[in-house]
Amino acid sequence: MSKSIRIPAPDPSDTSPAVTHVPGTSGPSRALVAGVALGAAALGLAACGPAGAGVAYVTSPAVSASSPSASAVAGGRYTKIVAMSGLQVSPPTTSATSEHLGLTWAQAATAFAATSAVQGSHAQAILGYGLVTLSGSTLPGGTSPLDRRGAWVGITWGGTTSCPAAAVPPAGSSTSRASYHQIFTAVVIYGKGGDGAIVYTSRGTPSCGGPQTGPTVTAAREVLSVPWKQTTPLHNGSVRVTYRAPSCATLFSTAGGGNMGTGKSTLTVEVTVPFDHTSCRTTTDTTSIRLFPSPAPPGAPAVPSHPTLGHGPTGPVSVLEAGRIAGGP
């Protein structure tokens, strides 16, 4: 029986934290629309890409494949071939093991759930070790071609959206059910120790309708909570802090929340970094974090002049909202 990591939903009774996503640094999470399954694409030999980038050379013959599903992974590995536009994942040929590329399934799941590209609500999430083949897409610079390359592959799909176009059109409408194609987002972790990773988004129908988009391939970035220190007193409900992060980091969000009556608050600063960020030097930057509304709402306790600030946990932050990640050993 396969196991799964369960990611708890936020406590609806906890309304204190105020989260601020930094404009221009992280787009809204892709809301995926349920549709018909993608058929397996015939894989051919890809041409060379532009300088500084690579394109996978596909030498494996086309094989029968299916769209991702929870049944495609078990025991920490892919058990059947799945295909998403030009990305194909096959079962590994090596014997079963509890660790690949220096990562256990649980460690790979932590990196997968912390990838900024999978931020948001998804109906399905799977993860397993498999052999990856990619055709027809230019890879980020420095990425070697992927032709039956061993990798941890996490896939999400089936996000929710409030767009009216998310519903499948009724029979007889000008837009047929067959025109909707599910979008899959795959995180391919291929580097030793999880250092190398890309995000592949399959071709499909946008959540709010319109022409099909994709596929796209980008370098993966993970969300990290980093250390901070307060630099200014509370002013108009906010404080200034300095935080230490890799020089290749981009500010992702800040969060601060607490109890106005007791004056106790917890603060976090989150950034996105490449998976292989260890070569980036550490730098110091500043940002503001709001703790309390300003002005305070009528009837609320007086804002404390000297709040007690606690530090949130540091390290990878799970931004994937899913009931579970299927496929564990």
Short mmCIF file of C-alpha atoms in Angstrom, two decimals:
data_model
loop_
_atom_site.label_atom_id
_atom_site.label_comp_id
_atom_site.label_asym_id
_atom_site.label_seq_id
_atom_site.Cartn_x
_atom_site.Cartn_y
_atom_site.Cartn_z
CA MET A 1 0.00 0.00 0.00
CA SER A 2 1.44 3.38 -1.02
CA LYS A 3 1.81 6.08 1.58
CA SER A 4 1.36 9.79 1.24
CA ILE A 5 2.39 13.04 2.85
CA ARG A 6 -0.60 14.90 4.17
CA ILE A 7 -0.38 18.67 4.11
CA PRO A 8 -2.75 20.09 6.73
CA ALA A 9 -5.17 22.80 5.69
CA PRO A 10 -4.94 26.15 7.49
CA ASP A 11 -6.84 26.41 10.75
CA PRO A 12 -9.94 28.51 9.93
CA SER A 13 -10.04 29.77 13.52
CA ASP A 14 -6.57 31.32 13.20
CA THR A 15 -7.16 34.71 11.64
CA SER A 16 -4.26 36.60 13.12
CA PRO A 17 -1.47 36.28 10.51
CA ALA A 18 -1.40 38.91 7.77
CA VAL A 19 0.47 37.69 4.69
CA THR A 20 1.81 40.13 2.12
CA HIS A 21 2.97 38.80 -1.24
CA VAL A 22 5.46 41.12 -2.84
CA PRO A 23 4.14 42.64 -6.09
CA GLY A 24 6.09 41.68 -9.16
CA THR A 25 8.06 38.90 -7.53
CA SER A 26 5.62 36.02 -7.65
CA GLY A 27 2.71 35.67 -9.98
CA PRO A 28 -0.61 34.19 -8.91
CA SER A 29 -0.66 30.43 -8.68
CA ARG A 30 -1.89 28.74 -11.85
CA ALA A 31 -5.49 27.67 -11.38
CA LEU A 32 -5.81 24.47 -13.33
CA VAL A 33 -9.03 23.40 -15.06
CA ALA A 34 -10.18 19.80 -15.21
CA GLY A 35 -10.60 18.50 -18.73
CA VAL A 36 -10.01 15.55 -20.95
CA ALA A 37 -6.78 13.59 -20.56
CA LEU A 38 -3.89 14.33 -22.88
CA GLY A 39 -3.04 11.57 -25.33
CA ALA A 40 0.54 10.42 -25.64
CA ALA A 41 2.52 12.51 -28.12
CA ALA A 42 4.78 10.87 -30.68
CA LEU A 43 8.35 11.77 -29.76
CA GLY A 44 10.83 12.77 -32.48
CA LEU A 45 14.41 14.02 -32.72
CA ALA A 46 14.64 17.61 -31.50
CA ALA A 47 16.78 20.25 -33.15
CA CYS A 48 19.56 22.16 -31.44
CA GLY A 49 18.45 25.15 -29.35
CA PRO A 50 19.97 28.62 -29.11
CA ALA A 51 23.36 29.25 -27.60
CA GLY A 52 23.43 28.83 -23.85
CA ALA A 53 20.46 26.46 -23.83
CA GLY A 54 19.95 22.81 -24.59
CA VAL A 55 17.23 20.76 -26.23
CA ALA A 56 16.73 17.12 -25.40
CA TYR A 57 17.61 14.59 -28.06
CA VAL A 58 14.96 11.90 -28.01
CA THR A 59 16.31 8.54 -29.07
CA SER A 60 13.74 6.32 -27.37
CA PRO A 61 10.94 5.00 -29.59
CA ALA A 62 7.39 6.22 -29.01
CA VAL A 63 5.57 4.01 -26.53
CA SER A 64 2.07 3.72 -25.19
CA ALA A 65 1.58 6.20 -22.35
CA SER A 66 -1.21 7.74 -20.32
CA SER A 67 -1.85 11.01 -18.52
CA PRO A 68 -0.69 11.37 -14.92
CA SER A 69 -2.86 9.74 -12.28
CA ALA A 70 -2.55 8.69 -8.65
CA SER A 71 -2.15 5.08 -9.81
CA ALA A 72 0.98 5.95 -11.83
CA VAL A 73 3.19 6.02 -8.70
CA ALA A 74 3.67 3.56 -5.85
CA GLY A 75 6.47 2.68 -3.46
CA GLY A 76 8.37 5.87 -4.25
CA ARG A 77 8.62 5.20 -8.00
CA TYR A 78 6.67 5.47 -11.24
CA THR A 79 5.02 2.18 -12.10
CA LYS A 80 3.63 3.13 -15.50
CA ILE A 81 4.56 5.50 -18.33
CA VAL A 82 2.90 8.93 -18.23
CA ALA A 83 3.04 11.69 -20.82
CA MET A 84 2.34 15.43 -20.72
CA SER A 85 2.76 17.06 -24.13
CA GLY A 86 6.50 16.58 -24.77
CA LEU A 87 7.46 15.29 -21.31
CA GLN A 88 7.43 11.56 -20.65
CA VAL A 89 8.19 9.73 -17.40
CA SER A 90 8.91 5.98 -17.47
CA PRO A 91 9.36 3.48 -14.63
CA PRO A 92 13.01 3.16 -13.57
CA THR A 93 14.92 0.13 -14.74
CA THR A 94 17.00 -0.18 -11.56
CA SER A 95 15.87 -2.20 -8.58
CA ALA A 96 13.83 -0.47 -5.90
CA THR A 97 15.75 1.65 -3.40
CA SER A 98 14.79 4.06 -0.64
CA GLU A 99 17.06 6.84 -1.98
CA HIS A 100 17.87 8.33 -5.39
CA LEU A 101 20.17 11.26 -6.24
CA GLY A 102 20.97 11.53 -2.52
CA LEU A 103 17.33 12.17 -1.62
CA THR A 104 14.73 10.00 0.06
CA TRP A 105 11.12 10.23 -1.12
CA ALA A 106 10.26 12.39 1.91
CA GLN A 107 13.13 14.79 1.16
CA ALA A 108 12.12 15.04 -2.49
CA ALA A 109 8.52 15.68 -1.38
CA THR A 110 9.71 18.60 0.78
CA ALA A 111 11.50 20.16 -2.21
CA PHE A 112 8.53 19.50 -4.51
CA ALA A 113 6.02 21.12 -2.12
CA ALA A 114 8.33 24.15 -1.68
CA THR A 115 8.61 24.86 -5.42
CA SER A 116 7.13 28.28 -6.17
CA ALA A 117 5.58 27.08 -9.44
CA VAL A 118 3.19 24.72 -7.62
CA GLN A 119 1.93 27.38 -5.21
CA GLY A 120 -1.80 27.20 -4.62
CA SER A 121 -4.63 24.69 -4.45
CA HIS A 122 -4.45 21.48 -6.48
CA ALA A 123 -6.80 18.53 -6.52
CA GLN A 124 -4.03 16.01 -7.26
CA ALA A 125 -0.31 15.76 -6.51
CA ILE A 126 1.97 12.78 -7.12
CA LEU A 127 5.70 12.16 -6.70
CA GLY A 128 7.99 9.34 -7.66
CA TYR A 129 11.37 8.46 -9.13
CA GLY A 130 11.40 7.74 -12.86
CA LEU A 131 13.21 8.13 -16.18
CA VAL A 132 12.48 11.48 -17.85
CA THR A 133 12.51 12.23 -21.57
CA LEU A 134 11.79 15.75 -22.83
CA SER A 135 11.31 16.76 -26.47
CA GLY A 136 10.32 19.90 -28.32
CA SER A 137 11.24 22.40 -25.58
CA THR A 138 14.31 24.55 -25.03
CA LEU A 139 15.88 23.94 -21.64
CA PRO A 140 17.22 26.67 -19.31
CA GLY A 141 20.91 27.38 -19.78
CA GLY A 142 23.18 24.87 -18.11
CA THR A 143 20.63 22.05 -18.16
CA SER A 144 21.77 18.84 -19.84
CA PRO A 145 19.41 17.12 -22.31
CA LEU A 146 16.84 14.88 -20.66
CA ASP A 147 16.68 11.53 -22.43
CA ARG A 148 15.64 8.75 -20.04
CA ARG A 149 17.40 10.59 -17.24
CA GLY A 150 16.75 9.50 -13.67
CA ALA A 151 14.85 12.14 -11.68
CA TRP A 152 12.33 12.72 -8.95
CA VAL A 153 9.18 13.96 -10.70
CA GLY A 154 6.32 15.65 -8.84
CA ILE A 155 3.17 16.50 -10.82
CA THR A 156 0.16 18.63 -9.85
CA TRP A 157 -3.13 19.23 -11.63
CA GLY A 158 -6.82 19.93 -11.07
CA GLY A 159 -6.65 23.30 -9.34
CA THR A 160 -9.78 25.24 -8.41
CA THR A 161 -10.83 28.57 -9.86
CA SER A 162 -13.74 30.97 -9.66
CA CYS A 163 -13.61 31.81 -13.36
CA PRO A 164 -16.93 31.10 -15.12
CA ALA A 165 -14.95 29.62 -18.01
CA ALA A 166 -13.62 26.89 -15.72
CA ALA A 167 -16.82 24.89 -16.16
CA VAL A 168 -16.94 22.56 -19.17
CA PRO A 169 -19.35 24.07 -21.71
CA PRO A 170 -22.74 22.39 -22.03
CA ALA A 171 -23.51 20.09 -24.93
CA GLY A 172 -24.29 21.97 -28.11
CA SER A 173 -22.30 25.07 -27.17
CA SER A 174 -19.85 26.65 -29.60
CA THR A 175 -16.96 25.48 -27.45
CA SER A 176 -16.90 21.71 -27.18
CA ARG A 177 -15.76 19.59 -24.28
CA ALA A 178 -13.00 18.14 -26.48
CA SER A 179 -11.39 21.59 -26.81
CA TYR A 180 -10.46 21.57 -23.11
CA HIS A 181 -7.12 19.99 -22.28
CA GLN A 182 -5.84 19.57 -18.72
CA ILE A 183 -2.71 21.48 -17.78
CA PHE A 184 -0.13 19.53 -15.75
CA THR A 185 2.74 21.16 -13.84
CA ALA A 186 5.75 18.87 -13.32
CA VAL A 187 8.76 19.55 -11.11
CA VAL A 188 11.71 17.50 -12.38
CA ILE A 189 14.50 17.18 -9.76
CA TYR A 190 17.45 15.65 -11.60
CA GLY A 191 20.55 17.00 -9.78
CA LYS A 192 22.56 15.21 -7.13
CA GLY A 193 21.22 16.20 -3.72
CA GLY A 194 18.32 17.94 -5.42
CA ASP A 195 20.49 20.77 -6.77
CA GLY A 196 19.24 20.66 -10.38
CA ALA A 197 15.53 21.08 -11.14
CA ILE A 198 13.20 22.40 -13.84
CA VAL A 199 9.48 23.09 -14.01
CA TYR A 200 7.57 21.78 -17.03
CA THR A 201 4.05 23.06 -17.72
CA SER A 202 2.22 21.03 -20.34
CA ARG A 203 0.22 22.45 -23.21
CA GLY A 204 -3.40 22.96 -22.28
CA THR A 205 -6.37 25.25 -21.79
CA PRO A 206 -5.96 28.21 -19.41
CA SER A 207 -8.20 28.14 -16.37
CA CYS A 208 -10.31 31.07 -17.54
CA GLY A 209 -10.58 29.94 -21.15
CA GLY A 210 -8.92 31.15 -24.32
CA PRO A 211 -6.45 29.57 -26.74
CA GLN A 212 -4.25 26.75 -25.51
CA THR A 213 -0.85 27.73 -24.11
CA GLY A 214 2.46 25.98 -23.50
CA PRO A 215 4.34 23.87 -23.10
CA THR A 216 6.87 25.88 -21.09
CA VAL A 217 10.11 24.94 -19.33
CA THR A 218 11.71 27.12 -16.65
CA ALA A 219 14.35 26.73 -13.97
CA ALA A 220 12.74 25.66 -10.69
CA ARG A 221 12.85 27.93 -7.64
CA GLU A 222 12.06 26.93 -4.08
CA VAL A 223 10.54 29.04 -1.33
CA LEU A 224 12.69 29.49 1.79
CA SER A 225 11.98 31.18 5.11
CA VAL A 226 15.13 33.11 6.09
CA PRO A 227 16.52 34.69 9.30
CA TRP A 228 15.63 38.30 10.12
CA LYS A 229 16.33 40.95 12.78
CA GLN A 230 14.18 43.91 13.80
CA THR A 231 15.73 47.29 12.97
CA THR A 232 13.01 49.85 13.86
CA PRO A 233 10.34 50.14 16.56
CA LEU A 234 6.69 49.52 15.76
CA HIS A 235 5.29 52.42 13.72
CA ASN A 236 1.77 52.58 12.27
CA GLY A 237 1.40 48.85 12.85
CA SER A 238 4.59 47.87 11.00
CA VAL A 239 8.25 47.18 11.75
CA ARG A 240 11.35 47.18 9.57
CA VAL A 241 13.62 44.13 9.57
CA THR A 242 16.87 43.08 7.94
CA TYR A 243 17.06 39.56 6.53
CA ARG A 244 19.90 37.38 5.31
CA ALA A 245 19.43 35.43 2.09
CA PRO A 246 21.44 34.19 -0.91
CA SER A 247 22.30 36.93 -3.42
CA CYS A 248 20.31 35.03 -6.06
CA ALA A 249 17.13 35.23 -3.92
CA THR A 250 13.98 37.19 -4.74
CA LEU A 251 11.67 38.39 -1.98
CA PHE A 252 8.52 36.25 -2.11
CA SER A 253 6.36 37.26 0.86
CA THR A 254 6.37 38.56 4.40
CA ALA A 255 4.03 37.48 7.16
CA GLY A 256 3.34 38.90 10.58
CA GLY A 257 0.52 38.21 12.95
CA GLY A 258 -0.21 38.06 16.61
CA ASN A 259 -2.39 39.20 19.46
CA MET A 260 -2.93 42.93 19.95
CA GLY A 261 -3.93 42.33 23.55
CA THR A 262 -0.74 40.51 24.57
CA GLY A 263 1.56 42.19 22.05
CA LYS A 264 3.05 38.85 20.94
CA SER A 265 3.63 38.34 17.21
CA THR A 266 5.41 35.89 14.92
CA LEU A 267 7.20 37.16 11.81
CA THR A 268 8.54 35.38 8.74
CA VAL A 269 10.39 36.52 5.63
CA GLU A 270 10.22 34.22 2.61
CA VAL A 271 12.31 34.31 -0.56
CA THR A 272 12.58 32.19 -3.70
CA VAL A 273 15.97 30.77 -4.73
CA PRO A 274 17.24 28.38 -7.42
CA PHE A 275 17.53 24.80 -6.25
CA ASP A 276 21.31 25.06 -6.65
CA HIS A 277 21.67 28.30 -4.65
CA THR A 278 24.59 27.14 -2.48
CA SER A 279 27.05 28.90 -4.80
CA CYS A 280 25.35 32.27 -4.20
CA ARG A 281 26.95 34.46 -1.55
CA THR A 282 24.86 35.58 1.42
CA THR A 283 23.63 39.17 1.45
CA THR A 284 21.57 41.39 3.77
CA ASP A 285 18.46 43.32 2.73
CA THR A 286 15.59 45.14 4.45
CA THR A 287 11.80 45.05 4.26
CA SER A 288 8.72 46.11 6.24
CA ILE A 289 6.31 43.69 7.90
CA ARG A 290 2.84 44.70 9.04
CA LEU A 291 1.83 43.36 12.43
CA PHE A 292 -1.39 45.18 13.26
CA PRO A 293 -3.94 47.17 11.24
CA SER A 294 -3.47 50.90 11.20
CA PRO A 295 -5.61 52.54 12.32
CA ALA A 296 -6.93 49.87 14.68
CA PRO A 297 -10.55 48.85 14.05
CA PRO A 298 -13.21 50.18 16.45
CA GLY A 299 -13.32 48.25 19.71
CA ALA A 300 -9.95 46.57 19.16
CA PRO A 301 -7.36 46.58 21.97
CA ALA A 302 -4.79 49.34 21.88
CA VAL A 303 -1.76 48.52 19.75
CA PRO A 304 1.18 47.74 22.06
CA SER A 305 4.10 50.15 21.72
CA HIS A 306 6.70 47.42 22.29
CA PRO A 307 5.44 44.09 20.92
CA THR A 308 7.23 40.81 21.57
CA LEU A 309 8.39 39.50 18.20
CA GLY A 310 8.94 35.79 17.68
CA HIS A 311 10.84 34.23 14.76
CA GLY A 312 9.03 31.78 12.51
CA PRO A 313 10.72 28.53 11.40
CA THR A 314 13.40 28.84 8.70
CA GLY A 315 14.03 26.56 5.72
CA PRO A 316 11.85 25.26 2.86
CA VAL A 317 8.22 26.42 2.97
CA SER A 318 5.42 24.24 1.64
CA VAL A 319 3.37 26.33 -0.80
CA LEU A 320 1.58 23.38 -2.40
CA GLU A 321 -2.00 23.12 -1.15
CA ALA A 322 -3.14 19.55 -1.68
CA GLY A 323 -4.78 16.90 0.46
CA ARG A 324 -1.81 14.62 -0.08
CA ILE A 325 1.19 13.83 -2.23
CA ALA A 326 0.61 10.32 -3.52
CA GLY A 327 3.35 7.78 -4.30
CA GLY A 328 5.36 7.44 -1.10
CA PRO A 329 7.08 4.18 -0.09
#
